[in-house]
C-alpha positions as a printed Julia matrix, in Angstrom:
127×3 Matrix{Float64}:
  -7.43  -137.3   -104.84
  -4.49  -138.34  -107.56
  -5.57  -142.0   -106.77
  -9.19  -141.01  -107.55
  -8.07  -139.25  -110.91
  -6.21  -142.65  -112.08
  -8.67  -144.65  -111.14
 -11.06  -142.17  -113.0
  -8.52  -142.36  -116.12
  -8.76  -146.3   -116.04
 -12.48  -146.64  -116.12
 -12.21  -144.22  -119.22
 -10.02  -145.94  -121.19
 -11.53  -149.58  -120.27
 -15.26  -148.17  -121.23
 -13.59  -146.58  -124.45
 -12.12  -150.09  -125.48
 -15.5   -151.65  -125.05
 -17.54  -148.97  -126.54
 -14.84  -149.68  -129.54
 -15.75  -153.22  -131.06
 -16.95  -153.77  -133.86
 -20.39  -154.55  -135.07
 -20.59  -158.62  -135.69
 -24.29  -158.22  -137.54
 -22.94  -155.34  -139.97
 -21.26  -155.4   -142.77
 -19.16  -158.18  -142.19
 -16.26  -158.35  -145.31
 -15.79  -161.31  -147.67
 -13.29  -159.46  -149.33
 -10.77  -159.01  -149.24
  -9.49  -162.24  -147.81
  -7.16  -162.0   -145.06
  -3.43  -161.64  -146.0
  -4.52  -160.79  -149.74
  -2.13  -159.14  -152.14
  -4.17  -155.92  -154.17
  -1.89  -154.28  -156.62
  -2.0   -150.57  -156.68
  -3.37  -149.04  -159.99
  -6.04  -152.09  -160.65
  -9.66  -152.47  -159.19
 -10.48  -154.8   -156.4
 -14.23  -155.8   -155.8
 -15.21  -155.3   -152.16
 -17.73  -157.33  -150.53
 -20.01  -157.2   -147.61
 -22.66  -159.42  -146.21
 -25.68  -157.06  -144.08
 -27.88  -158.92  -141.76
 -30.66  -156.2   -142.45
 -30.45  -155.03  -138.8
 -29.12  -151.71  -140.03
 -30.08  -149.79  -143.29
 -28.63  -146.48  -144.74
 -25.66  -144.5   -145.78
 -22.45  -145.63  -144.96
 -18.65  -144.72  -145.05
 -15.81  -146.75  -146.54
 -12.38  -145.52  -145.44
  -8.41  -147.26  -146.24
  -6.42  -147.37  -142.75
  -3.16  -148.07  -143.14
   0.19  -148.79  -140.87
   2.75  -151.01  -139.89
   0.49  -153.99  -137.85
  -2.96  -154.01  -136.92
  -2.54  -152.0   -133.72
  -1.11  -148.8   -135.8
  -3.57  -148.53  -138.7
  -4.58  -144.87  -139.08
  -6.88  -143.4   -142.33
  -5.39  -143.36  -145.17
  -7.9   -142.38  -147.34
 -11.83  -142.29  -148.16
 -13.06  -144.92  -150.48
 -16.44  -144.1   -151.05
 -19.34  -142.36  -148.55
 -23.35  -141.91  -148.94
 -23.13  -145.79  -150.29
 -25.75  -147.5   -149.75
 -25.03  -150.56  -147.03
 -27.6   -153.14  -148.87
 -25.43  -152.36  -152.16
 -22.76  -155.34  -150.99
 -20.32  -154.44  -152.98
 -18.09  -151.78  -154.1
 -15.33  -151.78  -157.49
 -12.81  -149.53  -155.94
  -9.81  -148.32  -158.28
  -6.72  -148.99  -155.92
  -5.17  -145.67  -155.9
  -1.79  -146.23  -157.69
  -0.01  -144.25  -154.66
  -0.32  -147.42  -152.64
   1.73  -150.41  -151.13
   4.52  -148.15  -149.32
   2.87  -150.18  -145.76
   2.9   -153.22  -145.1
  -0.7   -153.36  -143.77
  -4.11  -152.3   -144.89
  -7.69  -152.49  -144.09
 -11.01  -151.2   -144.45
 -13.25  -149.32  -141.72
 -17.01  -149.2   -142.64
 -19.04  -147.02  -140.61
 -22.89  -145.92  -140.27
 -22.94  -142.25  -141.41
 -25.91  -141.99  -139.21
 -24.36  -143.46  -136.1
 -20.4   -144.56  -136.02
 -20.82  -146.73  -133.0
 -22.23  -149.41  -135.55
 -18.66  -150.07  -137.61
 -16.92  -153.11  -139.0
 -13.19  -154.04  -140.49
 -12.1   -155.93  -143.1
  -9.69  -158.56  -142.3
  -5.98  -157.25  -143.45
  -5.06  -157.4   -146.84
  -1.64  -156.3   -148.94
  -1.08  -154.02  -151.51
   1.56  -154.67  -154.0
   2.93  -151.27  -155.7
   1.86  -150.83  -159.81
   4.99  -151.47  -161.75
């Protein structure tokens, strides 16, 4: 029975992983670049490419953490935007750069299974 449970527990988390990539036909980021430095308290164009697949409403949240594998929200950016608009002027919150990672999640209000990142980016505090 306990083997049956772990075994039950494995599948689980294996079909989680899976069911967890992202989207490569949606919203795929061309900014920011990996590795780029943002400063906090200036505003940073995002950028998206949409193959036209998928159409509506979506989410734009910060995630932010120590490395990629720790990156929890940190903040919502915008929602109800428009995935077709392909880019956003976002006013980095002046609050920012205290981690040493960041990152953007964008999801499909209407179904968060379809969700892309951004590659990692920097954010230099606002002097």
């Amino acid at each position: 029975m306990r083997v049956l449970a772990i075994a039950s527990s494995i599948l689980y988390i294996a079909t989680s992983a899976l069911a967890a990539q992202p989207t490569s036909d949606f919203c795929a980021f061309e900014t920011p670049i990996e590795n780029e430095e943002l400063v906090a308290g200036t505003d940073f164009l995002i950028k998206w490419t949409n193959s036209g697949k998928y159409t509506g409403k979506v989410k734009i949240d910060l995630m932010a953490g120590k490395d990629a594998n720790s990156l929890t929200e940190a903040g919502l950016v915008n929602s109800n935007y428009d995935v077709d608009a392909l880019s956003l002027t976002w006013p980095v919150w002046t609050s920012l750069g205290t981690e040493p990672m960041y990152g953007f999640l964008c999801t499909l209000e209407e179904n968060e299974d379809i969700f892309q990142w951004s590659k990692p980016f920097t954010i230099k505090k606002s002097s």
